Tab-separated table of C-alpha atoms in Angstrom:
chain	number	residue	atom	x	y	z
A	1	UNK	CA	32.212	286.343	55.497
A	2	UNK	CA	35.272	285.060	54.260
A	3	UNK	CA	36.694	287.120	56.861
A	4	UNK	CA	34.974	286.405	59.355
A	5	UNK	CA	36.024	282.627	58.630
A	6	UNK	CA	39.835	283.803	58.934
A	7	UNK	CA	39.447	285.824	62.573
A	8	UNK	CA	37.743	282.322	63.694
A	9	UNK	CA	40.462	280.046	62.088
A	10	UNK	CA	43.005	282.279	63.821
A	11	UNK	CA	41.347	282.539	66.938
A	12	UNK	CA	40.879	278.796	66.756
A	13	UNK	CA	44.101	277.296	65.801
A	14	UNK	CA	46.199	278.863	68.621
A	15	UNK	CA	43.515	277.091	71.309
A	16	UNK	CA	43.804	273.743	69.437
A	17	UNK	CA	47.696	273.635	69.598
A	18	UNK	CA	47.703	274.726	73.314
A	19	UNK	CA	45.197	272.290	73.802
A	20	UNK	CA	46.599	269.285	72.471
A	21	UNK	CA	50.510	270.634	74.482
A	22	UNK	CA	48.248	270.526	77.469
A	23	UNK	CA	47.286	267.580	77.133
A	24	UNK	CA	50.614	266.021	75.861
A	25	UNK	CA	52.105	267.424	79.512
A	26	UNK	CA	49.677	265.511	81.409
A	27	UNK	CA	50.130	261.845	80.098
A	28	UNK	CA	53.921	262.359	79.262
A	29	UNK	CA	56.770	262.537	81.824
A	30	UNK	CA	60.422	262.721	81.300
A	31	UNK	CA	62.251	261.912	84.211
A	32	UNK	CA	66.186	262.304	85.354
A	33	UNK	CA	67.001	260.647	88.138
A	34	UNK	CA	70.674	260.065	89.589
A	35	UNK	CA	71.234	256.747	91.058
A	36	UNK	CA	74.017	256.558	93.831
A	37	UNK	CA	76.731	254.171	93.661
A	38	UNK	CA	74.934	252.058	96.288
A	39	UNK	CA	71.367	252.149	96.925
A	40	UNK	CA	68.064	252.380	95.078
A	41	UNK	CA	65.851	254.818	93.675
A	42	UNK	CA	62.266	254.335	92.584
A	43	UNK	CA	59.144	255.954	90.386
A	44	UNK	CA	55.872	255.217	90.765
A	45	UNK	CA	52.861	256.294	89.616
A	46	UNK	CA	49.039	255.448	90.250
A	47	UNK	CA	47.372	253.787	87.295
A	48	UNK	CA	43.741	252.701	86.603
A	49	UNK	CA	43.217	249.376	85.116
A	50	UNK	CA	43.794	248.584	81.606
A	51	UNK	CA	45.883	251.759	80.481
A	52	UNK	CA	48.445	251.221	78.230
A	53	UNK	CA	52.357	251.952	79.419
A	54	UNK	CA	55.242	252.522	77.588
A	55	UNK	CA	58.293	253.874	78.972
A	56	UNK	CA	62.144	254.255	77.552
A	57	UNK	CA	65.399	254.505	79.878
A	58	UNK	CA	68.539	255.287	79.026
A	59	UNK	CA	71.688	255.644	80.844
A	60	UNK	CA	73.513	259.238	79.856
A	61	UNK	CA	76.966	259.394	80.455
A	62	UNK	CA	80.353	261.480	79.561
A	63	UNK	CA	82.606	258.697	79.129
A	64	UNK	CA	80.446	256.975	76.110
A	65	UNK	CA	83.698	254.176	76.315
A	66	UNK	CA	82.970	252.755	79.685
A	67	UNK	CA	79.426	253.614	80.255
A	68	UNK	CA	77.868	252.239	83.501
A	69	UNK	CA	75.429	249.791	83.915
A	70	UNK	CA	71.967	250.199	85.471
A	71	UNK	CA	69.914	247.053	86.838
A	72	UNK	CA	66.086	247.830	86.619
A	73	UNK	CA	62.751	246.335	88.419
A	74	UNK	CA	59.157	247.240	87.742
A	75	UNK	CA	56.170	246.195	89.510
A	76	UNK	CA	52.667	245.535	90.000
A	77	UNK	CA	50.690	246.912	92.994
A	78	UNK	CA	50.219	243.568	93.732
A	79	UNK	CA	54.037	242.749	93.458
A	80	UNK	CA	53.764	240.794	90.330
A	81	UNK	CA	56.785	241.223	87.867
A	82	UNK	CA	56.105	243.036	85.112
A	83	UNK	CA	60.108	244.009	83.714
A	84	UNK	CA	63.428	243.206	85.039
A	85	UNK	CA	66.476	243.833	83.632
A	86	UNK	CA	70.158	243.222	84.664
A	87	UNK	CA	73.800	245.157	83.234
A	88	UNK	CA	71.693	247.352	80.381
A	89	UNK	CA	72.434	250.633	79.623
A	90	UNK	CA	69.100	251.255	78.069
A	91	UNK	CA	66.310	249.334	77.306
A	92	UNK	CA	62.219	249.867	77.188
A	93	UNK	CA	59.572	248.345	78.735
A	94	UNK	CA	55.529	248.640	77.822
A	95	UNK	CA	52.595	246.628	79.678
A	96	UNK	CA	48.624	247.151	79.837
A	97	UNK	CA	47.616	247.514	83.464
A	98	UNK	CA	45.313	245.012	84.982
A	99	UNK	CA	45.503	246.311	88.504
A	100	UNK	CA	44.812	249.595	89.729
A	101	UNK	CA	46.842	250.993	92.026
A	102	UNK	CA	50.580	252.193	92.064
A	103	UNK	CA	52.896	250.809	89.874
A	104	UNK	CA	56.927	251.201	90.634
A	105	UNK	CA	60.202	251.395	88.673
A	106	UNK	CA	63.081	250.656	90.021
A	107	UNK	CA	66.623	251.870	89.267
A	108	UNK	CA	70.064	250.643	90.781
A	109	UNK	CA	73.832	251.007	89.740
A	110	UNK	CA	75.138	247.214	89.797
A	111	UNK	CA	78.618	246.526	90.030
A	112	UNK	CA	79.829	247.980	86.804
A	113	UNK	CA	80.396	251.458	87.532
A	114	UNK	CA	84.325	252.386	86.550
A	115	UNK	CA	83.726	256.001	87.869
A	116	UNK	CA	82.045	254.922	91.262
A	117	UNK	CA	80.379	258.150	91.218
A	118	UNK	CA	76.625	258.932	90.591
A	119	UNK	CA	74.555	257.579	87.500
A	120	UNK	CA	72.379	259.588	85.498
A	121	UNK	CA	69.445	258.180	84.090
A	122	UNK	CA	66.481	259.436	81.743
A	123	UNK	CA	63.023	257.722	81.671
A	124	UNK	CA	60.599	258.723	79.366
A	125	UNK	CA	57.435	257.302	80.803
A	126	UNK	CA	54.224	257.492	78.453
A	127	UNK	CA	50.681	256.119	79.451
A	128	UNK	CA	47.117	256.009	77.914
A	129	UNK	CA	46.812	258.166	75.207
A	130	UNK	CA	50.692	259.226	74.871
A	131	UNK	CA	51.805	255.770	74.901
A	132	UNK	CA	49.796	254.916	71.889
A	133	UNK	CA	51.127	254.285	68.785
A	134	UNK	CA	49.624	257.386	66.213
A	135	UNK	CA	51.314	256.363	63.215
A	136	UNK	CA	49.868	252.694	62.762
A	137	UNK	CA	46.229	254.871	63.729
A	138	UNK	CA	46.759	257.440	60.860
A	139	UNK	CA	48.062	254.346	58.687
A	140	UNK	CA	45.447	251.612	59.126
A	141	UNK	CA	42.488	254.679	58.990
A	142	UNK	CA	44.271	257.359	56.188
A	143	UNK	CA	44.298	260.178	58.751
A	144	UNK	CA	46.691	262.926	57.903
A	145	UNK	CA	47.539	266.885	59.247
A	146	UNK	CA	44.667	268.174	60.868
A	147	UNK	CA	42.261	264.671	60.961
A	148	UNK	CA	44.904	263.189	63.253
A	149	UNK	CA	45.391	265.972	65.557
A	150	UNK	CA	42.009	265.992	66.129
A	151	UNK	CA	42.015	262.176	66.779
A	152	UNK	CA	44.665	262.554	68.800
A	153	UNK	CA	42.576	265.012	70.819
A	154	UNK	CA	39.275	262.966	71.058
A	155	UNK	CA	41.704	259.717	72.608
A	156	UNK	CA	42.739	262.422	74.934
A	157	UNK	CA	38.933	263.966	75.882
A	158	UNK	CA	38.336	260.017	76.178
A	159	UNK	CA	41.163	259.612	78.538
A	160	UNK	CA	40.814	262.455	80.519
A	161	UNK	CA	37.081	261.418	81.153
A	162	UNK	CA	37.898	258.163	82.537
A	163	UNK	CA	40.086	259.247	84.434
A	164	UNK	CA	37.507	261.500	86.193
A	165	UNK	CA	34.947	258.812	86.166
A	166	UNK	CA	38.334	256.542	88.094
A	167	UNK	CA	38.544	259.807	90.580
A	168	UNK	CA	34.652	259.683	91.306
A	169	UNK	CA	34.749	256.198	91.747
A	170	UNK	CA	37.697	256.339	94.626
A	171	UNK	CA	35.971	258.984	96.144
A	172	UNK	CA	33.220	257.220	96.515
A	173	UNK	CA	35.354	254.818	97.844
A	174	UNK	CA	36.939	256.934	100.516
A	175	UNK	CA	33.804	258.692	101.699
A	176	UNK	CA	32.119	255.333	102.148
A	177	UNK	CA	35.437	254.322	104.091
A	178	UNK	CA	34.784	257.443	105.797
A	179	UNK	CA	31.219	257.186	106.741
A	180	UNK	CA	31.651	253.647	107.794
A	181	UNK	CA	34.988	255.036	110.641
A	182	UNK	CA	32.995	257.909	111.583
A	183	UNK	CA	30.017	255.106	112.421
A	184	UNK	CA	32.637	252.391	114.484
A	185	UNK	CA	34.016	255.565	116.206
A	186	UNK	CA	30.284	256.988	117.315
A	187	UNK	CA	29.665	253.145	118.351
A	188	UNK	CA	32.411	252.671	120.204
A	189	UNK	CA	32.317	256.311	121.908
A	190	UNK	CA	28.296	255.205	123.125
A	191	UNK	CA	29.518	252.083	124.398
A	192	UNK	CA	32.491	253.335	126.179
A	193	UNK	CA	30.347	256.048	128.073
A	194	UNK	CA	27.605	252.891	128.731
A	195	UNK	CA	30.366	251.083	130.415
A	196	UNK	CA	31.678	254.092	132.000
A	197	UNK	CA	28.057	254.723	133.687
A	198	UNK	CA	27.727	251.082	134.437
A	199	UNK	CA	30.766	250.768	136.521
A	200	UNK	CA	30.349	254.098	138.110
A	201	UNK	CA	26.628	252.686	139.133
A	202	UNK	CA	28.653	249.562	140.416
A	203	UNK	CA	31.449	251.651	142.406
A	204	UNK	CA	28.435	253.501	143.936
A	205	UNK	CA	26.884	250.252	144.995
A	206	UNK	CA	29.475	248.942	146.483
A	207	UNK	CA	30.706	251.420	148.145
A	208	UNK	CA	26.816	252.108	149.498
A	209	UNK	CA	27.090	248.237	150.620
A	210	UNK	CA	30.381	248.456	152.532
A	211	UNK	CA	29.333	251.598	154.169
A	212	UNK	CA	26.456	249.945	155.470
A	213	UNK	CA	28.113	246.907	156.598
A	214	UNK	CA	30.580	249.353	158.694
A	215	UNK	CA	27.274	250.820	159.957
A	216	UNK	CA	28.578	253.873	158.731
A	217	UNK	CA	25.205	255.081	157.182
């Protein structure tokens, strides 16, 4: 019996930890990007409303005497300001989403660049379950080792869930989008071909008309 309970525990554990990586990769991004020395470059990613965001940027650099400055812009999807930043080298910014929809960082070299060349810049960008903070959890409700992996993994089950029910709903959204196209376009196609047969029927009359004026027929 005993083991028994050992082949499951080691069958078990290895699932759990690959688990919980998997799910770390999903909700966790680290991101390089290398700014030019004019122009900017942006992230963006789609969020569903009220998801938690955290995200760190940091400006890496050889010469740690004269390090450039980065200027930095992030946005709603409905173009409200969420972070802006001028002349930092690093900073952080965190927000709960009200709007769903895309939400975009931007990143631009300002005019403190010594080297003129490109600017390197690393963004770790958290949001949901990654971005929340575990060690206040385990604090406030005594969860330690195992407990708090696993709570960890239920926030993430929970996550991952509403982000399918988010998925169904714009589906829903697109195929109703789609049925009502597909209807204008059949509508429109019927009444183009009516007016197509009227005005042939109206050609045809006149034409009949003139003909018979001209004594033709």
């Amino acid at each position: 019996m005993a083991k028994s309970a050992n082949v499951r525990g080691e069958v078990l554990f290895p699932v759990f930890f690959a688990f919980y990586f998997t799910i770390n990769a999903i909700v966790s991004d680290a991101i390089w990007l290398n700014l030019p020395a004019t122009g900017t470059k942006c992230v963006s990613e789609e969020i569903q409303n009220n998801v938690v965001v955290l995200a760190d940027y940091v400006v890496v650099s050889d010469d740690h005497s004269h390090s450039p400055t980065i200027s930095v812009k992030v946005t709603s999807p409905y173009g409200n300001n969420l972070h802006n930043r001028e002349n930092v080298t690093y900073g952080q910014f965190a927000f709960t989403t009200h709007e769903a929809g895309n939400y975009l960082a931007c990143f631009w070299v300002d005019g403190h660049n010594p080297g003129g060349g490109d600017v390197s810049v690393n963004i770790d960008w958290k949001t949901g379950i990654a971005a929340k903070d575990w060690e206040s959890v385990a604090r406030k409700e005594k969860l330690e080792g195992v407990e708090l992996e696993l709570r960890k993994l239920e926030g993430a089950v929970e996550a991952i869930h509403e982000n399918l029910l988010y998925l169904k709903t714009k589906e829903a959204e697109m195929r109703e989008v789609s049925e009502k196209t597909n209807s204008r376009v059949a509508w429109y196609s019927i009444m183009s071909l009516g007016v197509c047969i009227v005005v042939s029927g109206v050609q045809v009359w006149h034409l009949k008309r003139f003909f018979q004026k001209k004594k033709l027929i």
